[in-house]
Coordinates of C-alpha atoms and ligand atoms in Angstrom, one line a residue:
M1 CA -33.1 -10.1 19.1
Y2 CA -32.5 -10.7 15.4
I3 CA -34.8 -12.6 13.2
L4 CA -32.8 -15.7 12.5
A5 CA -32.2 -16.2 8.8
V6 CA -30.7 -19.6 8.0
I7 CA -30.5 -20.0 4.3
I8 CA -30.0 -23.5 3.1
I9 CA -28.4 -23.7 -0.3
I10 CA -28.4 -27.1 -1.9
L11 CA -25.3 -28.0 -3.9
G12 CA -25.9 -27.1 -7.5
A13 CA -28.6 -24.5 -6.6
N14 CA -26.2 -21.7 -6.9
D15 CA -22.9 -21.4 -8.7
S16 CA -21.0 -19.6 -6.0
A17 CA -22.2 -22.3 -3.6
V18 CA -20.5 -25.0 -5.7
F19 CA -17.5 -22.9 -5.9
A20 CA -17.4 -22.4 -2.1
I21 CA -17.5 -26.1 -1.4
M22 CA -14.9 -26.9 -4.1
Q23 CA -12.5 -24.2 -2.8
T24 CA -12.6 -25.0 0.8
P25 CA -9.4 -26.8 1.6
D26 CA -9.6 -30.2 3.3
Y27 CA -7.7 -28.9 6.3
I28 CA -10.5 -26.5 7.0
K29 CA -13.1 -29.2 6.6
N30 CA -11.1 -31.4 9.0
I31 CA -11.0 -28.6 11.7
V32 CA -14.7 -28.1 11.4
E33 CA -15.4 -31.9 11.6
K34 CA -13.2 -32.4 14.6
L35 CA -14.9 -29.6 16.5
E36 CA -18.3 -31.0 15.6
Q37 CA -17.4 -34.5 16.6
A38 CA -16.4 -33.2 20.0
G39 CA -19.9 -31.8 20.3
F40 CA -19.3 -28.2 19.4
E41 CA -20.5 -25.9 16.7
A42 CA -18.0 -24.7 14.1
Y43 CA -18.3 -22.3 11.2
I44 CA -16.0 -20.6 8.8
V45 CA -16.6 -16.9 9.2
G46 CA -15.8 -13.4 8.1
G47 CA -13.7 -12.3 5.1
C48 CA -13.3 -15.8 3.8
V49 CA -17.1 -16.4 3.6
R50 CA -17.4 -13.1 1.7
D51 CA -14.7 -14.1 -0.7
L52 CA -16.1 -17.6 -1.3
L53 CA -19.5 -16.2 -2.1
M54 CA -17.9 -13.8 -4.6
A55 CA -15.8 -16.7 -6.1
R56 CA -12.6 -15.0 -5.0
Q57 CA -9.7 -16.9 -3.4
P58 CA -9.8 -16.1 0.4
K59 CA -6.5 -14.6 1.7
D60 CA -6.9 -16.4 5.1
W61 CA -9.4 -18.7 6.8
D62 CA -11.1 -18.1 10.1
V63 CA -13.1 -20.6 12.0
T64 CA -15.5 -19.6 14.9
T65 CA -16.8 -22.0 17.5
N66 CA -18.6 -22.2 20.8
A67 CA -15.7 -24.3 22.2
R68 CA -13.7 -22.3 24.8
P69 CA -10.0 -21.9 24.1
E70 CA -9.0 -24.7 26.5
K71 CA -11.4 -27.1 24.8
I72 CA -10.0 -26.1 21.3
L73 CA -6.5 -26.8 22.6
E74 CA -7.7 -30.3 23.8
I75 CA -8.9 -31.0 20.3
F76 CA -5.9 -29.5 18.6
P77 CA -3.0 -30.2 21.0
D78 CA -0.4 -28.5 18.7
G79 CA -2.5 -25.3 18.6
K80 CA -1.1 -22.2 20.3
Y81 CA -3.2 -19.9 22.5
K82 CA -1.5 -16.5 22.1
N83 CA -3.9 -13.9 23.4
D84 CA -6.9 -13.3 25.7
F85 CA -9.3 -12.9 22.9
G86 CA -10.2 -16.5 22.4
T87 CA -8.1 -17.1 19.3
V88 CA -6.2 -20.4 19.0
L89 CA -3.7 -20.8 16.1
V90 CA -4.0 -24.3 14.7
P91 CA -1.1 -25.3 12.4
V92 CA -2.1 -27.0 9.2
K93 CA -0.3 -28.6 6.3
P94 CA -1.9 -27.8 2.9
A95 CA -2.1 -30.9 0.7
N96 CA -0.6 -29.1 -2.4
G97 CA 2.8 -29.0 -0.9
E98 CA 2.5 -25.3 0.1
A99 CA 4.3 -24.1 3.2
E100 CA 2.7 -24.9 6.6
D101 CA 0.0 -22.3 7.6
V102 CA -2.1 -21.5 10.6
V103 CA -5.8 -21.3 10.8
E104 CA -7.3 -19.0 13.5
V105 CA -10.0 -20.8 15.5
T106 CA -11.8 -18.3 17.7
T107 CA -14.3 -18.7 20.4
Y108 CA -17.6 -16.8 19.9
R109 CA -17.2 -13.5 21.6
S110 CA -18.6 -10.1 22.1
E111 CA -16.9 -6.8 22.9
Q112 CA -17.8 -4.1 25.3
G113 CA -16.9 -0.5 25.9
Y114 CA -14.4 1.2 23.5
S115 CA -13.2 4.1 25.7
D116 CA -10.1 4.7 23.6
R117 CA -12.0 4.4 20.2
R118 CA -9.9 1.5 19.0
H119 CA -9.8 -1.4 21.5
P120 CA -12.7 -3.0 23.4
D121 CA -12.3 -2.5 27.2
Q122 CA -13.6 -6.0 27.6
V123 CA -13.9 -9.1 25.5
R124 CA -16.5 -11.7 26.6
F125 CA -16.9 -15.3 25.5
E126 CA -20.3 -16.0 24.2
D127 CA -22.4 -19.1 23.6
S128 CA -24.3 -18.0 20.5
L129 CA -23.1 -17.4 17.0
E130 CA -25.4 -14.4 16.7
K131 CA -23.5 -12.5 19.4
D132 CA -20.3 -13.1 17.6
L133 CA -21.6 -12.1 14.2
S134 CA -23.1 -8.9 15.5
R135 CA -19.7 -7.6 16.8
R136 CA -18.4 -7.7 13.2
D137 CA -17.9 -4.6 11.2
F138 CA -19.8 -4.9 7.9
T139 CA -22.7 -7.1 6.7
V140 CA -20.6 -8.7 4.0
N141 CA -18.0 -9.6 6.7
A142 CA -20.6 -10.9 9.2
M143 CA -21.7 -14.1 7.6
A144 CA -20.9 -17.6 8.7
L145 CA -20.8 -20.8 6.7
R146 CA -21.4 -24.3 8.1
L147 CA -19.9 -27.0 6.1
I148 CA -22.0 -30.1 6.0
T149 CA -20.0 -33.2 5.4
H150 CA -20.8 -37.0 5.9
N151 CA -19.5 -36.7 9.4
S152 CA -21.4 -33.6 10.3
Q153 CA -23.4 -33.7 13.5
P154 CA -26.8 -32.2 13.7
V155 CA -26.6 -28.9 15.5
T156 CA -29.5 -28.4 17.9
Q157 CA -29.1 -24.9 19.1
M158 CA -30.7 -22.2 17.0
R159 CA -31.4 -24.4 14.0
D160 CA -34.8 -25.1 12.8
K161 CA -35.8 -28.7 11.9
K162 CA -35.3 -28.1 8.2
S163 CA -31.6 -27.7 8.5
Y164 CA -30.9 -31.3 9.6
E165 CA -33.4 -32.9 7.3
L166 CA -31.4 -31.3 4.6
R167 CA -28.1 -32.0 6.1
D168 CA -26.7 -33.6 2.9
A169 CA -26.8 -30.2 1.4
S170 CA -23.4 -28.7 1.0
Y171 CA -23.6 -25.9 3.5
E172 CA -25.7 -23.6 5.5
L173 CA -25.2 -19.9 5.3
I174 CA -25.9 -17.9 8.4
D175 CA -26.6 -14.4 7.3
L176 CA -28.3 -12.3 10.0
F177 CA -27.7 -8.9 8.6
G178 CA -28.4 -9.2 4.9
G179 CA -24.7 -9.7 3.8
A180 CA -25.6 -11.9 0.8
K181 CA -28.0 -9.2 -0.5
D182 CA -25.4 -6.5 0.0
L183 CA -22.8 -8.6 -1.9
K184 CA -25.2 -8.7 -4.8
K185 CA -25.9 -5.0 -4.5
K186 CA -22.1 -4.4 -4.1
V187 CA -22.4 -2.3 -1.0
I188 CA -20.5 -2.0 2.2
R189 CA -23.0 -1.5 5.0
A190 CA -22.2 -1.3 8.7
V191 CA -23.7 -3.9 11.0
G192 CA -26.0 -2.0 13.3
E193 CA -25.8 1.8 13.7
P194 CA -22.9 3.1 11.6
E195 CA -22.1 6.0 13.9
D196 CA -21.9 3.8 17.0
R197 CA -19.8 1.2 15.3
F198 CA -17.3 3.9 14.1
K199 CA -17.3 5.4 17.5
E200 CA -16.3 2.0 19.0
D201 CA -13.4 1.5 16.5
A202 CA -12.4 4.3 14.2
L203 CA -10.3 2.0 12.0
R204 CA -13.5 0.6 10.6
M205 CA -13.9 3.8 8.6
M206 CA -10.6 3.0 6.8
R207 CA -11.6 -0.6 6.5
A208 CA -14.8 0.4 4.8
V209 CA -13.0 2.4 2.1
R210 CA -10.4 -0.3 1.7
L211 CA -13.0 -3.1 1.3
A212 CA -14.9 -0.9 -1.2
C213 CA -11.7 -0.6 -3.3
Q214 CA -10.8 -4.2 -3.0
L215 CA -14.2 -5.5 -3.9
G216 CA -15.2 -2.7 -6.3
F217 CA -18.2 -1.7 -4.0
M218 CA -19.9 1.5 -3.0
L219 CA -20.7 2.5 0.6
E220 CA -24.3 2.3 1.6
P221 CA -25.5 6.0 2.2
K222 CA -26.1 5.7 5.9
T223 CA -22.7 4.1 6.4
E224 CA -21.1 6.9 4.4
R225 CA -22.9 9.5 6.5
G226 CA -21.7 7.8 9.6
I227 CA -18.1 8.1 8.5
V228 CA -18.5 11.8 7.6
K229 CA -19.8 12.4 11.1
M230 CA -17.2 10.4 12.9
A231 CA -14.2 11.2 10.6
G232 CA -12.4 13.2 13.3
S233 CA -12.0 10.1 15.5
I234 CA -9.5 8.6 13.0
K235 CA -6.9 10.5 14.9
F236 CA -7.1 7.9 17.7
I237 CA -5.8 5.3 15.4
S238 CA -2.0 4.5 15.2
G239 CA 0.0 5.5 12.2
E240 CA 0.9 1.9 11.5
R241 CA -2.7 0.7 11.2
L242 CA -3.6 3.7 9.0
R243 CA -0.6 3.0 6.8
D244 CA -1.5 -0.7 6.4
E245 CA -5.0 0.3 5.2
L246 CA -3.6 3.0 2.9
I247 CA -1.2 0.6 1.3
K248 CA -4.0 -1.9 0.7
I249 CA -6.1 0.9 -0.9
L250 CA -3.2 1.9 -3.2
E251 CA -2.5 -1.7 -4.2
T252 CA -6.0 -2.1 -5.7
D253 CA -6.9 -0.8 -9.1
K254 CA -9.4 1.5 -7.5
A255 CA -6.7 3.6 -5.8
Y256 CA -7.9 6.9 -7.3
E257 CA -11.5 6.1 -6.2
G258 CA -10.2 5.2 -2.7
I259 CA -8.4 8.5 -2.3
M260 CA -11.5 10.4 -3.6
M261 CA -13.6 8.5 -1.0
L262 CA -11.2 9.4 1.8
H263 CA -11.4 13.0 0.6
E264 CA -15.2 13.1 0.3
F265 CA -15.8 11.3 3.6
K266 CA -13.5 13.9 5.3
L267 CA -10.9 11.4 6.3
L268 CA -8.1 12.7 4.1
Q269 CA -7.8 15.9 6.0
Y270 CA -6.6 13.9 9.0
L271 CA -4.5 11.4 7.1
M272 CA -2.7 13.8 4.7
P273 CA -3.7 17.4 5.4
E274 CA -0.8 18.5 3.1
L275 CA -2.6 17.0 0.1
E276 CA -5.8 18.9 1.0
R277 CA -3.9 22.2 0.8
G278 CA -3.9 21.8 -3.0
V279 CA -7.7 21.9 -3.2
G280 CA -8.7 24.9 -5.2
V281 CA -5.1 26.0 -5.9
A282 CA -4.9 27.1 -9.5
Q283 CA -1.6 26.5 -11.5
N284 CA -0.6 28.3 -14.7
R285 CA -1.3 28.2 -18.4
H286 CA 0.4 24.9 -18.7
H287 CA -2.2 23.3 -16.5
I288 CA -5.9 23.0 -16.7
Y289 CA -6.4 21.4 -13.3
T290 CA -5.9 22.6 -9.7
V291 CA -3.0 21.1 -7.7
F292 CA -5.3 18.7 -5.9
N293 CA -7.2 17.5 -9.0
H294 CA -3.9 17.1 -10.9
S295 CA -2.5 15.0 -8.0
V296 CA -5.4 12.6 -7.8
L297 CA -5.6 12.3 -11.6
S298 CA -1.9 11.5 -11.7
L299 CA -2.5 8.7 -9.3
K300 CA -5.4 7.6 -11.5
H301 CA -3.2 7.4 -14.6
T302 CA -0.1 5.8 -13.0
P303 CA 0.9 3.0 -15.3
S304 CA 2.7 1.1 -12.5
K305 CA 1.1 -1.4 -10.2
K306 CA 3.5 -0.6 -7.4
W307 CA 1.9 1.2 -4.5
Q308 CA 5.1 3.2 -3.9
V309 CA 4.9 4.6 -7.5
K310 CA 1.2 5.4 -7.1
L311 CA 2.0 7.2 -3.8
A312 CA 4.7 9.2 -5.5
S313 CA 2.3 10.2 -8.3
L314 CA -0.2 11.4 -5.6
L315 CA 2.4 13.3 -3.7
H316 CA 4.8 14.6 -6.5
D317 CA 3.4 18.1 -6.4
I318 CA 2.6 18.2 -2.7
A319 CA 4.7 21.3 -2.2
K320 CA 3.1 23.4 -5.0
P321 CA 0.8 25.3 -2.7
Q322 CA 3.6 26.6 -0.5
T323 CA 6.0 27.3 -3.3
K324 CA 3.5 29.2 -5.6
R325 CA 4.7 32.7 -6.5
I326 CA 3.2 35.1 -8.9
S327 CA 5.9 37.5 -10.2
S328 CA 4.9 40.8 -11.7
G329 CA 1.3 39.8 -12.2
Q330 CA 2.3 37.1 -14.6
E331 CA 2.4 33.3 -14.6
A332 CA 2.6 31.4 -11.3
T333 CA 5.9 29.6 -10.6
F334 CA 6.6 26.7 -8.3
Y335 CA 10.4 26.8 -8.0
N336 CA 11.9 24.0 -5.8
H337 CA 8.5 22.3 -5.3
D338 CA 10.3 19.1 -6.2
I339 CA 13.0 19.5 -3.4
I340 CA 10.5 20.8 -0.8
G341 CA 8.0 18.2 -1.9
A342 CA 10.5 15.4 -1.1
R343 CA 10.8 16.8 2.4
V344 CA 7.0 17.1 2.9
T345 CA 6.6 13.5 1.5
E346 CA 9.1 12.3 4.0
K347 CA 7.3 14.0 6.8
I348 CA 4.0 12.5 5.8
M349 CA 5.5 9.0 5.5
R350 CA 7.3 9.2 8.8
R351 CA 4.1 10.3 10.5
L352 CA 2.4 7.2 9.1
K353 CA 5.3 5.0 10.1
F354 CA 6.2 3.8 6.6
A355 CA 9.4 1.6 6.4
G356 CA 12.7 3.4 5.8
Q357 CA 13.3 1.9 2.3
D358 CA 9.8 2.9 1.1
I359 CA 10.3 6.4 2.4
E360 CA 13.6 6.6 0.5
K361 CA 12.1 5.3 -2.7
V362 CA 9.0 7.6 -2.8
T363 CA 10.9 10.7 -1.7
S364 CA 13.6 10.1 -4.4
L365 CA 10.9 9.8 -7.0
V366 CA 9.3 13.0 -5.9
R367 CA 12.6 14.8 -5.6
N368 CA 13.6 13.8 -9.2
H369 CA 10.3 14.1 -11.0
M370 CA 11.3 17.3 -12.7
F371 CA 14.3 15.9 -14.5
Y372 CA 15.0 17.7 -17.8
Y373 CA 15.1 15.8 -21.0
N374 CA 15.0 16.9 -24.5
V375 CA 16.2 14.9 -27.5
G376 CA 19.5 16.1 -28.9
E377 CA 20.1 18.6 -26.1
V378 CA 20.7 16.2 -23.3
T379 CA 24.0 14.3 -23.2
E380 CA 24.8 10.8 -22.2
S381 CA 26.7 12.1 -19.2
S382 CA 23.6 13.9 -17.9
V383 CA 21.6 10.7 -18.3
R384 CA 24.3 9.0 -16.3
R385 CA 24.0 11.7 -13.6
L386 CA 20.3 11.0 -13.5
V387 CA 20.8 7.3 -13.2
R388 CA 23.3 7.9 -10.4
K389 CA 20.9 10.1 -8.5
V390 CA 17.8 7.9 -8.9
G391 CA 19.4 4.5 -8.9
E392 CA 19.2 2.1 -11.8
E393 CA 16.5 0.0 -10.1
N394 CA 14.2 3.1 -10.0
L395 CA 14.4 4.3 -13.6
A396 CA 11.3 2.5 -14.8
D397 CA 9.4 3.9 -11.9
L398 CA 10.6 7.4 -12.5
I399 CA 9.4 7.1 -16.1
A400 CA 6.1 5.7 -14.9
L401 CA 5.7 8.8 -12.6
R402 CA 6.4 11.1 -15.5
V403 CA 3.7 9.3 -17.6
A404 CA 1.3 9.7 -14.7
D405 CA 2.2 13.4 -14.4
R406 CA 1.5 14.0 -18.1
L407 CA -1.7 12.1 -18.3
G408 CA -2.9 13.7 -15.0
S409 CA -2.4 17.1 -16.6
G410 CA -4.9 16.3 -19.3
V411 CA -2.1 15.9 -22.0
P412 CA -3.4 13.1 -24.2
K413 CA -0.3 11.2 -25.2
A414 CA 1.0 8.7 -22.6
K415 CA 4.6 8.4 -23.8
P416 CA 5.8 11.0 -26.2
Y417 CA 8.8 10.5 -28.4
K418 CA 10.9 12.4 -25.8
L419 CA 10.3 9.9 -23.1
R420 CA 10.8 7.0 -25.3
H421 CA 14.1 8.5 -26.4
L422 CA 15.1 8.9 -22.8
E423 CA 14.4 5.2 -22.2
Y424 CA 16.6 4.4 -25.1
M425 CA 19.4 6.6 -23.6
M426 CA 19.0 5.0 -20.2
E427 CA 19.3 1.6 -21.9
K428 CA 22.4 2.8 -23.7
V429 CA 24.2 4.0 -20.5
R430 CA 22.9 1.0 -18.5
H431 CA 26.2 -0.7 -18.2
D432 CA 28.2 2.5 -17.8
A433 CA 29.9 3.3 -14.5
V434 CA 27.6 5.4 -12.4
S435 CA 28.8 4.4 -9.0
V436 CA 32.1 4.0 -7.2
K437 CA 31.6 0.2 -7.2
M438 CA 31.6 0.3 -11.0
L439 CA 35.0 2.0 -11.4
A440 CA 37.9 0.0 -12.9
I441 CA 39.8 0.6 -9.6
N442 CA 38.8 0.1 -6.0
G443 CA 39.7 1.2 -2.5
D444 CA 42.2 -1.7 -2.0
D445 CA 44.0 -0.9 -5.2
L446 CA 44.3 2.7 -4.2
M447 CA 45.7 1.9 -0.7
K448 CA 48.3 -0.3 -2.3
L449 CA 49.2 2.1 -5.1
L450 CA 49.3 5.2 -2.9
G451 CA 50.6 3.4 0.2
I452 CA 48.0 5.0 2.5
A453 CA 45.8 3.5 5.2
P454 CA 42.1 3.1 5.0
G455 CA 40.3 6.4 5.7
P456 CA 38.2 9.2 4.3
K457 CA 40.9 10.2 1.7
I458 CA 40.4 6.9 -0.2
G459 CA 36.7 7.6 -0.5
A460 CA 37.2 11.2 -1.5
I461 CA 39.6 10.2 -4.3
L462 CA 37.1 7.6 -5.6
D463 CA 34.4 10.3 -5.6
V464 CA 36.5 12.6 -7.8
L465 CA 37.3 9.7 -10.1
L466 CA 33.7 8.8 -10.4
S467 CA 32.6 12.4 -11.1
E468 CA 35.1 12.5 -14.0
V469 CA 34.2 9.1 -15.3
I470 CA 30.5 10.0 -15.3
E471 CA 31.4 12.8 -17.7
D472 CA 33.6 10.6 -19.9
Q473 CA 33.3 6.9 -19.7
K474 CA 36.5 6.4 -21.7
L475 CA 38.4 7.4 -18.5
N476 CA 37.2 4.3 -16.7
D477 CA 40.4 2.5 -17.5
Q478 CA 42.6 1.0 -14.8
K479 CA 45.9 2.5 -16.1
Y480 CA 44.4 6.0 -16.5
L481 CA 42.7 5.9 -13.1
E482 CA 46.0 4.9 -11.5
T483 CA 47.9 7.8 -13.0
R484 CA 45.0 10.2 -12.1
S485 CA 45.0 8.9 -8.5
L486 CA 48.7 9.7 -8.1
E487 CA 47.9 13.3 -9.1
L488 CA 44.9 13.6 -6.9
N489 CA 46.8 12.1 -3.9
K490 CA 48.8 15.4 -3.8
M491 CA 45.6 17.2 -2.8
D492 CA 44.4 17.2 0.8
L493 CA 41.1 15.9 1.9
K494 CA 39.4 19.2 1.9
E495 CA 40.5 20.1 -1.6
L496 CA 39.4 16.7 -2.8
R497 CA 36.0 17.0 -1.3
E498 CA 35.5 20.4 -2.8
K499 CA 36.6 19.1 -6.2
A500 CA 34.0 16.3 -6.2
K501 CA 31.4 18.7 -5.0
E502 CA 32.4 21.4 -7.6
K503 CA 31.7 18.9 -10.4
I504 CA 28.3 18.0 -9.0
E505 CA 27.3 21.6 -8.4
E506 CA 28.5 22.8 -11.7
K507 CA 26.6 20.1 -13.5
K508 CA 23.5 20.7 -11.3
M509 CA 23.5 24.4 -12.3
E510 CA 23.7 23.4 -16.0
D511 CA 20.7 21.1 -15.5
D512 CA 18.8 23.8 -13.6
E513 CA 19.4 26.2 -16.4
E514 CA 17.9 23.7 -18.8
I515 CA 14.9 23.2 -16.7
K516 CA 14.3 27.0 -16.4
K517 CA 14.6 27.3 -20.2
E518 CA 11.6 25.2 -20.7
F519 CA 10.1 26.3 -17.3
Y520 CA 8.0 23.2 -16.9
V521 CA 8.8 20.4 -19.2
K522 CA 6.4 17.6 -19.8
Ligands
ATP601 P1 -8.7 -9.5 4.5 O1 -8.3 -10.7 5.3 O2 -8.9 -9.7 3.1 O3 -7.8 -8.3 4.8 P2 -11.0 -9.6 6.2 O4 -12.3 -9.0 6.1 O5 -10.8 -11.0 6.3 O6 -10.1 -9.0 5.0 P3 -9.5 -9.5 8.6 O7 -8.8 -8.3 9.2 O8 -8.8 -10.7 8.3 O9 -10.4 -8.9 7.4 O10 -10.7 -9.8 9.7 C1 -11.5 -10.9 9.6 C2 -12.9 -10.6 10.1 O11 -12.9 -10.1 11.4 C3 -13.6 -9.6 9.2 O12 -14.2 -10.1 8.1 C4 -14.6 -9.0 10.2 O13 -15.7 -9.9 10.3 C5 -13.9 -9.1 11.5 N1 -13.2 -7.8 11.8 C6 -11.9 -7.5 11.5 N2 -11.6 -6.2 11.9 C7 -12.7 -5.7 12.5 C8 -13.0 -4.5 13.2 N3 -12.1 -3.5 13.3 N4 -14.2 -4.4 13.7 C9 -15.1 -5.4 13.6 N5 -14.9 -6.5 13.0 C10 -13.7 -6.7 12.5
MG602 MG1 -9.1 -12.1 6.6

């Protein structure tokens, strides 16, 4: 069916060939040799071949063979056959003392019928490598590499004579679809008809964008058109699988390009329609960009490598379209877009099945991205309140989000004096008491002192104490807190709760007033 292209590369003929052979661990060579000695074909295949040829360290190693799973198990008795797709997991011990790993050894196979747009209805074992390679998604992922060692056996099937005359060469590259050429051209090209391949498995569209970001490649035009045409079928893919690809895109340093590709290829409207609502939505005189452009540019300029912070940058203004008001023909306002934005962010992340702690972190960053800060005006106690709300561990990330927000607005300076001063203030209050745990008195002390049983009242008294200590750290003194607790103990639970809340509300209003004063503070 395909014109067979067996390229023989002699050691030394090509730099990446030398690299490939050097980088292939002995345990992989051993697996290949053992399979060949038992009379089977064996190749390393897929993503690891692509990475080797690009002189990148492969993340994992895959071996493909014409041996059926039961034969693979005979050769590797401690292997585990876990599924029906021909994959045997062979445990290996890397020589460099790293933890034990597994290598996936998979029988050649083909896949038929994808009525649900994500799983093949049937998987069939095959006898030829060509069949196996043609089921793979992209040309750069559809190459196989045969390692030729001293113990290698000549392989008769589908090899021309030349290959064993030259069997002292380091390896043979089996490249039926022009993968090596596409690696050179830096393009992601579907194997076969793009539209058909995306119809079979819609996740491949996300994989194409993810690989382009990871490798710094472009999509080949026909592959790109295939995605635009089939984009709607992404809705058949589970949230978890979309999330995994999205995280991988955000983790690369091409996250901005990745989100723009998703937008241009019409995938983003299914993944995060809320973000697309910002397209064409103008802001006010403080902003030169529309909401959508500002969002993606904030992502682009995020100084943090953490995907959670990048996602927060992308989503921080997600609620601007629905909170936009134009009062008396004047400037647009976006009151509460931070609070509502946190809710929208949570909704998006729940839909995409993100982990609870990631949802908490990203929503907290979005909720707090408008914090007010002006040198000289803002007190240590308000910085402590901010630290309490955001959590000490998230402060650097909140600053990173603010830098992203500024740079994404087209404001040239990354970190103005104001933000540097805030960092200084944060450092200054770093060891101050901002949580109940940091008070000079704890629940046990209170129970003994007041002679009361464990219960909500203890917690309520601690909350009031904390709200007062946040305002004035000098009060965090055991003697004083004991005296104050005796006073507070005269109040009932309801009064105590109101008192703690009052303090928070009162301070929140002060903060809000400040924000309003400057309207939108950068
Ligand atoms: P990485 O391991 O760096 O995430 P990879 O390309 O190795 O990237 P894997 O998910 O490990 O990706 O898959 C290994 C190989 O299996 C791929 O290189 C590709 O040949 C094939 N493959 C994986 N997923 C698909 C898919 N959805 N459709 C077709 N082939 C696939
Ligand atoms: Mg892989």
